[in-house]
Amino acid sequence: MKPMDSEVLREQGHIMVDFIADYYKNLEDSPQDFPVLSQVQPGYLRDMLPDSAPDHPEPLKELLDDVSKKIIPGLTHWQSPSYFAYYASSTSVAGFLGEMLSAGLSVVGFTWLTSPAATELEVIVLDWLAKLLQLPDNFLSTGNGGGVIQGTGCEAVLVVVLAARDRIMKKVGKTSLSQLVVYASDQTHSSFRKACLIGGIHEENIRLLKTDSSTNYGMPPKSVEEAISSDLAEGFIPFFICATVGTTSSAAVDPLVPLGKIAKNYGIWMHVDAAYAGNACICPEFRKYIDGVENADSININAHKWLFANQTCSPLWVKVGTLINALKTNPEYLEYKVSKRNEVVNYKDWQISLSRRFRSLKLWMVLRLYGAENLRNFIRDHVNLARHFEDYVAQDAHFEVVTTRYFSLVCFRLVPVDGDEDKCNERNRELLATVNSTGQIFISHTVLSGKFILRFAVGAPLTEEKHVTEAWRIIQKHASKFIHKKKY
Amino acid sequence: MKPMDSEVLREQGHIMVDFIADYYKNLEDSPQDFPVLSQVQPGYLRDMLPDSAPDHPEPLKELLDDVSKKIIPGLTHWQSPSYFAYYASSTSVAGFLGEMLSAGLSVVGFTWLTSPAATELEVIVLDWLAKLLQLPDNFLSTGNGGGVIQGTGCEAVLVVVLAARDRIMKKVGKTSLSQLVVYASDQTHSSFRKACLIGGIHEENIRLLKTDSSTNYGMPPKSVEEAISSDLAEGFIPFFICATVGTTSSAAVDPLVPLGKIAKNYGIWMHVDAAYAGNACICPEFRKYIDGVENADSININAHKWLFANQTCSPLWVKVGTLINALKTNPEYLEYKVSKRNEVVNYKDWQISLSRRFRSLKLWMVLRLYGAENLRNFIRDHVNLARHFEDYVAQDAHFEVVTTRYFSLVCFRLVPVDGDEDKCNERNRELLATVNSTGQIFISHTVLSGKFILRFAVGAPLTEEKHVTEAWRIIQKHASKFIHKKKY
């Protein structure tokens, strides 16, 4: 037995392709066999598997049987057409093929030298994507900036917080760490707070500014400006604003134009977290939501969320060389003449990890195998499906749409009866648990201004109108038991 | 056109399997077509690709032609049988299949709920692997500890530095950050320093203790103890020791037994970075190198380095709940009753990122499709091949083996003539460049005590004795031009 044999790979690879194609076929044709939200109980798997690794090889067939019988029941099916929770993590045929090819070639592109194609394709493809997003030239490699594929938005925000921290510390001295202050809204992704704490920013210096329905949960620039002034007056050092386009909670949009001006005025790094909604900005009609990005220092989207690029693929663009100062390493064993040349990018200095997979391959494949127009249409289809769902909600007096919908997320709830908000929250919570326990659909929730809100997010690659209609039918059906009680 | 269609996936997936199987076949059969170290020049790819993404879809065939003609020449072939640089990043048929399946199912396991199988399989498989490594019980989930798959050793060391930092800061107060001190050897991976800087540890508080040939570049416990005493006397706060088993430079081994005792005495977190050599410890004859791990707080191996698990797969084990305090987040939109239950692991709180791929699947497949005995034998084969190479070197008076070989890395060089070390370094540097420019093999280098050293690391999954013999022939051939000049 050998770890690699091209003919074994061929034979078993074909078996695996059929296994995966069958999975997608069954996910569509026999939804009853695949509860979208897994219904297993904690600890279910331990009883089904042995206590230790086998000493001797087991056949692939046996393993795939175990996947079918033991693993698949424990999956929450993110690629199910009836998956409407959180935000989707959208795969696609092209994204899948790209992952396969990357796993097959299995190169490690930490420096240019260790696979020039891996680095150069990433530079080029991120320029392509920057152009689709109409990012300003100084985010492109041809404009002295450039992109890098991080694993996730969490990694992206961490590296820019670190770069901004080290930039300001160079000016003010490292003993000032405890005075550094950052700004974001209370809707900002939890990874921002985590990134700040990782970087040693004091928790009480993380200003998460209050939002409410008056701005549809977008960050009020006035609050930011006031907070900065007050912090400066008290001797704090403001250095970072994290603005979000499409928050995780309700797809709220922070106003980049005024925020960017504030950042520029005060010399503060502004990062744009557009993990979900940034993908939609390849469509001209959605591009307006990142107007103002020209005053940002960095912007990130998760192409595995809504650009069909399969996990993990989180492009981050920055202006000239800003990450390298904070993230550079120079071990002797990686030194090579060419690595020191200016025209060469060494991506190890743009991220946390040294090693990195050949992720640009799948992004390149997605862009080429679909083309920009189809990608825009995939996104528009999802937005239209969300609009469709929103219409259903709006037509039912027992429900309300809670926030203005910009993209493919609808925030809605059962309306309160006799103004009883507590009871209303409880009923919505109960409705959520009930519909998810059917296994027929999976939706998620959030809380906005104390209200328990249901979230219906369209983004899975198999979702069609019939799935949305059916989802609404299921929600209505299970809501009826509360509604018919009249008062609740 | 739709982003996902099971029959398109099936058809194109089969094409891709054949493409990848052919790649491996050709890599073995026609090595002359695949220079191991890519010979392209910086910027080569930009001229070959358009400036922007296509508006309309392009056929898969055209894309694969481009992969063959434009991408593959720009690859450094890490899976080539004649790849002997750095450490290998070993794939395998099972690892590749696992990546495919994970990309196919495409679930996101950030909390238990979002795919119970993804979390539970990771817990179980890391217990399996911990048992193969004979880790103490308190690193197992059944012993109140547990494992988590990080992307890389860099992420692993970062999360444990953060956990240790936050543990000590809780005691001493966060204003003491500037007094925190860490210890490692000057051979420690660059990611350790990077992790400390990310965490806000002051650069001058990173003690990289000197090593030399007297300990075969292992960290001298006496130096650590002296440094700690002296730091304590000066009011510093020692909180972290990073010990390495198998350094990146020369596969040196830090002595865990005495280091662990020191760590325990002073209440300091000890992390064991066994990224490369830890994999070998599944063989009883290599297990001794991690003796003493019982006094460590964490240990990490890179299963994508030498356990055939394909990038990225970096298991990290810790004792009870130690990571969660530093890395926990609690956004409302991820709250779910079950997630709060004690028996449930939410891996988002064990790592930097929220999102995570289903990586345990490939580790499970590697362990089952090969079985522990074959995996041990794959590793032993590599060690034997390295021994074989070492014998060649030892038999040639123009060369010398520079450090004691423990695993599958041989550190060697052309010997100096007339004691001229500078000239000797220059010649070795020249020999390295020459052999790598042939494209027939790829080896790398390091510097130890000022000496420029050649590194020959066996670990690629296709490597056999004939490739090692041929590599030595190539090295000897190109060395002869220096040797025949007699004095250099």
XYZ file of C-alpha atoms in Angstrom, chain A residues 1-25 28 37-38 40-47 49-64 66-67 70-79 86 89-118 120-121 123-125 127-129 131-132 141-142 151-152 154-155 158 162 165-166 174-175 177-178 187-191 193-194 197-200 202-204 248-249 302 304-305 308 310-312 326-336 338 341 343-344 348-359 361-362 364-374 376 378 381-382 429 432-433 436-437 442-447 452 455 460-462 464, chain B residues 1-25 28 37-38 40-47 49-64 66-67 70-79 86 89-118 120-121 123-125 127-129 131-132 141-142 151-152 154-155 158 162 165-166 174-175 177-178 187-191 193-194 197-200 202-204 248-249 302 304-305 308 310-312 326-336 338 341 343-344 348-359 361-362 364-374 376 378 381-382 429 432-433 436-437 442-447 452 455 460-462 464:
406
model
C 0.000 0.000 0.000
C 1.227 3.493 -0.923
C -0.170 6.872 0.166
C -0.419 8.048 -3.434
C -1.126 6.059 -6.557
C -2.590 7.773 -9.590
C -4.759 4.812 -10.573
C -6.180 4.360 -7.085
C -6.879 8.087 -7.022
C -8.643 7.769 -10.380
C -10.768 4.816 -9.369
C -11.724 6.101 -5.930
C -12.061 9.689 -7.140
C -14.752 8.608 -9.600
C -16.587 6.774 -6.848
C -16.462 9.896 -4.690
C -17.723 12.148 -7.490
C -20.762 9.919 -7.897
C -21.305 9.870 -4.158
C -21.323 13.672 -4.019
C -23.441 14.090 -7.168
C -25.952 11.645 -5.693
C -25.989 13.670 -2.487
C -27.036 16.809 -4.382
C -29.547 14.880 -6.464
C -33.356 18.026 -4.252
C -31.388 21.232 10.546
C -29.927 18.017 11.883
C -29.601 14.283 16.250
C -28.907 14.579 19.966
C -25.573 15.637 21.487
C -23.206 12.685 21.721
C -25.035 10.675 19.046
C -21.884 9.838 17.112
C -19.695 8.485 19.876
C -21.871 5.425 20.270
C -17.920 4.804 16.141
C -15.138 2.729 17.667
C -12.962 4.146 20.452
C -9.783 4.140 18.462
C -8.371 4.224 14.963
C -8.182 0.907 13.134
C -4.798 -0.791 12.842
C -5.549 -2.015 9.353
C -7.131 -0.443 6.268
C -10.872 -0.445 5.760
C -12.479 -0.377 2.318
C -13.783 2.869 0.818
C -17.206 1.314 0.405
C -17.481 0.730 4.139
C -16.406 4.268 4.831
C -18.962 5.733 2.425
C -20.709 5.125 7.327
C -20.867 8.593 5.808
C -23.679 8.036 10.544
C -22.364 11.348 9.244
C -25.104 12.645 6.937
C -27.832 12.390 9.613
C -25.635 14.621 11.756
C -25.264 17.283 9.089
C -27.195 20.508 8.934
C -27.552 20.741 5.176
C -26.190 24.143 4.259
C -26.578 23.355 0.557
C -27.726 32.772 9.002
C -22.223 29.410 2.501
C -22.758 28.896 -1.161
C -20.946 26.266 -3.090
C -21.321 25.659 -6.832
C -20.066 23.172 -9.354
C -17.213 25.516 -10.268
C -16.315 26.166 -6.630
C -16.335 22.448 -5.927
C -14.149 21.703 -8.954
C -11.779 24.439 -7.845
C -11.466 22.895 -4.395
C -10.800 19.500 -5.972
C -8.105 20.868 -8.216
C -6.486 22.791 -5.402
C -6.533 19.679 -3.181
C -5.185 17.642 -6.090
C -2.256 19.894 -6.992
C -1.665 20.428 -3.274
C 0.963 23.147 -3.451
C 1.817 25.556 -0.633
C 2.166 29.146 -1.762
C 3.692 30.885 1.229
C 6.308 32.683 -0.828
C 6.260 33.471 -4.524
C 8.925 30.834 -5.120
C 7.022 27.956 -3.572
C 4.526 28.158 -6.425
C 4.627 31.326 -8.501
C 1.304 30.488 -10.141
C -0.481 30.349 -6.784
C 0.348 35.411 -9.327
C -3.110 34.005 -10.003
C -2.975 38.846 -7.484
C -4.602 38.781 -10.926
C -7.945 37.296 -9.920
C -7.723 42.548 -9.502
C -10.483 41.035 -11.668
C -12.852 40.905 -8.739
C -12.851 45.643 -11.063
C -16.200 43.865 -10.894
C -2.157 45.544 -7.584
C -1.829 47.736 -10.655
C -9.810 32.176 5.109
C -12.653 34.117 6.668
C -12.605 37.039 10.979
C -9.045 36.624 9.761
C -7.870 40.648 12.560
C -3.159 44.510 13.663
C -2.544 49.032 15.545
C 1.087 48.729 14.548
C 3.938 50.954 22.272
C 3.274 51.937 25.859
C -1.677 50.433 23.837
C -4.125 51.029 26.680
C -24.481 45.413 15.093
C -20.883 44.719 14.084
C -19.813 41.084 13.758
C -18.484 39.512 16.943
C -15.177 38.871 15.190
C -14.420 42.597 19.220
C -12.499 39.301 19.206
C -9.030 41.621 22.222
C -6.535 39.386 20.417
C -4.541 42.478 19.539
C -4.471 43.595 23.164
C -8.657 46.982 26.109
C -12.240 45.804 26.138
C -13.506 49.082 27.573
C -24.846 39.591 10.182
C -27.910 40.348 12.205
C -16.627 36.484 1.760
C -17.780 31.658 -0.026
C -20.889 33.354 1.291
C -20.321 30.525 -5.009
C -16.932 27.279 -1.610
C -15.403 27.654 1.855
C -13.040 29.208 2.591
C 2.668 44.055 10.909
C 2.873 40.520 9.558
C 6.294 40.033 8.003
C 8.607 37.199 9.021
C 12.094 36.474 7.687
C 13.239 32.992 8.584
C 16.505 32.085 6.919
C 15.187 28.804 5.554
C 12.714 30.697 3.361
C 15.233 33.201 2.020
C 15.725 33.113 -1.705
C 13.858 36.226 -5.911
C 12.675 41.357 -5.285
C 7.938 42.797 -7.975
C 7.287 39.654 -6.027
C 2.894 34.805 4.062
C 3.412 38.459 5.017
C -0.238 39.328 4.336
C -1.856 36.842 6.724
C -1.610 35.121 10.110
C -0.388 31.745 8.878
C 2.701 30.831 6.950
C 1.160 28.015 4.919
C -1.675 28.680 2.543
C -3.759 26.729 0.066
C -4.158 27.595 -3.616
C -7.512 29.305 -3.090
C -7.882 28.664 -8.336
C -11.508 28.215 -7.368
C -10.746 31.965 -11.050
C -12.833 28.944 -11.988
C -16.037 30.461 -10.630
C -15.433 33.675 -12.555
C -14.601 31.876 -15.790
C -17.015 28.945 -15.742
C -19.986 31.233 -14.973
C -18.888 34.632 -16.248
C -19.733 37.905 -14.517
C -23.222 38.175 -16.028
C -24.388 34.814 -14.704
C -24.883 38.804 -11.197
C -27.506 34.246 -9.530
C -32.351 35.578 -8.408
C -31.714 35.278 -4.693
C -39.057 31.949 19.628
C -38.688 29.283 15.208
C -38.103 26.126 17.229
C -36.850 24.084 12.511
C -37.802 20.892 14.311
C -34.015 25.928 8.548
C -34.347 29.614 9.417
C -32.540 31.533 12.159
C -33.145 34.546 14.384
C -31.713 37.696 15.837
C -32.689 40.308 18.400
C -36.923 38.577 18.819
C -34.422 35.778 9.685
C -28.206 28.368 -1.151
C -27.336 27.364 -4.700
C -30.316 25.038 -5.262
C -35.914 28.089 -6.351
C -27.373 28.208 -16.074
C -27.518 27.351 -12.358
C -24.703 27.428 -9.802
C -25.433 23.864 -8.719
C -26.718 20.963 -10.755
C -25.996 17.423 -9.654
C -25.572 16.098 -13.196
C -23.208 18.874 -14.229
C -21.252 18.216 -11.052
C -21.129 14.531 -11.926
C -19.975 15.060 -15.499
C -17.417 17.752 -14.749
C -16.302 16.061 -11.536
C -15.308 12.959 -13.484
C -13.357 15.077 -15.937
C -11.542 16.735 -13.049
C -10.714 13.399 -11.387
C -9.076 12.217 -14.592
C -7.211 15.492 -14.922
C -5.792 15.147 -11.409
C -5.023 11.412 -11.744
C -3.189 12.179 -15.001
C -1.227 14.890 -13.202
C 0.066 12.370 -10.660
C 0.742 9.778 -13.347
C 5.943 10.062 -11.930
C 11.015 24.056 -8.551
C 9.115 26.219 -11.010
C 9.157 30.855 -14.435
C 10.078 34.488 -13.972
C 8.185 36.972 -11.779
C 5.203 38.392 -13.610
C 5.033 35.519 -16.115
C 1.304 34.960 -15.642
C 0.007 38.481 -16.121
C 0.925 38.423 -19.799
C -4.241 36.096 -18.768
C -6.799 38.763 -19.669
C -7.085 41.936 -17.607
C -10.561 41.249 -16.357
C -13.057 38.498 -15.661
C -15.102 37.287 -18.633
C -18.705 38.451 -18.904
C -19.816 35.096 -20.244
C -19.075 31.494 -19.308
C -16.076 29.687 -20.727
C -15.990 25.911 -21.198
C -14.257 23.662 -18.668
C -12.054 22.236 -21.389
C -10.614 25.663 -22.117
C -10.001 26.262 -18.450
C -8.206 22.939 -18.005
C -5.068 26.912 -19.349
C -4.276 25.008 -16.157
C -0.289 28.452 -17.842
C -0.714 27.314 -14.246
C 1.213 24.036 -14.035
C 4.470 25.558 -15.368
C 4.182 28.067 -12.520
C 3.841 25.398 -9.856
C 6.554 24.162 -7.596
C 5.530 20.529 -7.435
C 5.247 19.756 -3.751
C 3.892 16.288 -4.535
C 11.434 22.509 3.560
C 3.069 18.894 2.675
C 1.958 15.374 2.073
C -1.252 14.557 0.361
C -2.563 11.043 -0.252
C -5.485 9.464 -2.024
C -7.438 9.352 1.241
C -6.582 12.953 2.101
C -7.618 14.063 -1.362
C -10.907 12.142 -1.154
C -11.545 13.681 2.247
C -11.041 17.168 0.857
C -13.432 16.368 -1.998
C -16.084 15.084 0.331
C -15.720 18.044 2.661
C -15.956 20.461 -0.277
C -18.944 18.514 -1.583
C -20.963 18.434 1.624
C -19.874 22.022 2.259
C -21.214 22.476 5.773
C -19.998 25.082 8.263
C -19.435 23.715 11.739
C -18.994 26.814 13.858
C -21.362 25.624 16.566
C -22.425 22.089 17.360
C -25.876 22.820 15.947
C -24.704 23.921 12.523
C -23.582 20.368 11.827
C -23.320 18.093 14.844
C -21.401 15.490 12.848
C -18.657 17.970 11.972
C -18.511 15.282 17.027
C -16.318 13.596 14.439
C -13.760 15.372 18.911
C -13.693 11.618 18.305
C -10.988 11.528 15.642
C -9.144 11.339 20.577
C -8.156 8.544 18.184
C -5.064 10.415 17.102
C -4.254 7.693 21.540
C -1.965 6.847 18.626
C -12.100 14.744 25.422
C -12.751 11.753 27.641
C -5.537 25.393 9.859
C -1.831 25.588 10.565
C 0.805 29.219 13.176
C -2.846 29.427 14.166
C -1.335 31.934 18.265
C -3.545 34.168 23.606
C -1.733 35.570 27.989
C -5.319 35.977 29.099
C -4.009 43.903 32.056
C -1.739 46.866 32.638
C 1.170 43.388 29.410
C 4.547 45.057 28.963
C 15.498 27.715 16.335
C 11.790 28.161 17.070
C 9.467 28.687 14.124
C 8.974 32.320 13.098
C 5.262 31.976 13.796
C 7.460 35.494 17.440
C 4.651 36.579 15.128
C 3.664 40.334 18.510
C 0.050 39.840 17.437
C -0.866 39.374 21.074
C 0.849 42.599 22.047
C 6.750 43.401 23.520
C 9.390 42.281 21.063
C 12.195 42.759 23.583
C 11.884 23.775 10.910
C 15.541 24.441 10.409
C 0.547 19.326 11.346
C -0.865 17.874 6.489
C 2.905 17.746 6.854
C -0.982 12.476 4.584
C -3.753 17.240 2.789
C -3.638 20.959 3.638
C -4.803 22.279 5.950
C -9.718 33.764 25.456
C -11.686 33.031 22.286
C -15.355 32.882 23.171
C -17.975 34.997 21.401
C -21.701 35.080 22.070
C -23.594 36.774 19.271
C -27.336 36.519 19.712
C -27.903 35.182 16.207
C -25.946 32.031 17.068
C -27.696 31.371 20.374
C -29.567 28.125 20.568
C -28.439 23.175 22.840
C -25.356 22.686 27.121
C -21.809 18.327 26.717
C -21.652 20.315 23.504
C -15.837 28.666 17.138
C -14.595 29.283 20.688
C -11.432 27.218 20.125
C -10.046 29.159 17.163
C -9.575 32.602 15.580
C -12.303 32.312 12.953
C -16.001 31.742 13.327
C -16.461 29.657 10.171
C -14.693 26.371 9.764
C -14.550 23.583 7.224
C -15.288 19.923 7.959
C -11.624 19.002 8.251
C -13.534 14.091 7.646
C -10.226 13.750 5.832
C -10.933 10.157 9.665
C -10.594 8.898 6.116
C -6.806 8.835 6.274
C -6.893 6.870 9.526
C -9.470 4.391 8.235
C -8.439 3.929 4.619
C -4.802 3.295 5.591
C -5.005 2.098 9.188
C -2.456 2.972 11.859
C 0.037 0.288 10.815
C 0.343 1.522 7.237
C 3.519 4.088 10.665
C 4.768 5.264 5.421
C 9.790 4.377 4.792
C 10.564 8.084 4.674
C 24.859 28.334 -1.738
C 21.887 24.723 -3.976
C 21.022 27.196 -6.713
C 17.427 23.549 -8.016
C 17.798 25.262 -11.373
C 14.188 20.678 -5.144
C 16.112 20.903 -1.881
C 16.299 23.850 0.508
C 18.732 25.293 3.016
C 19.202 26.767 6.440
C 21.948 28.456 8.430
C 25.088 27.523 5.221
C 18.468 20.345 3.782
C 6.412 13.510 -0.484
C 3.975 10.657 -0.991
C 5.475 9.349 -4.262
C 10.923 5.947 -3.515
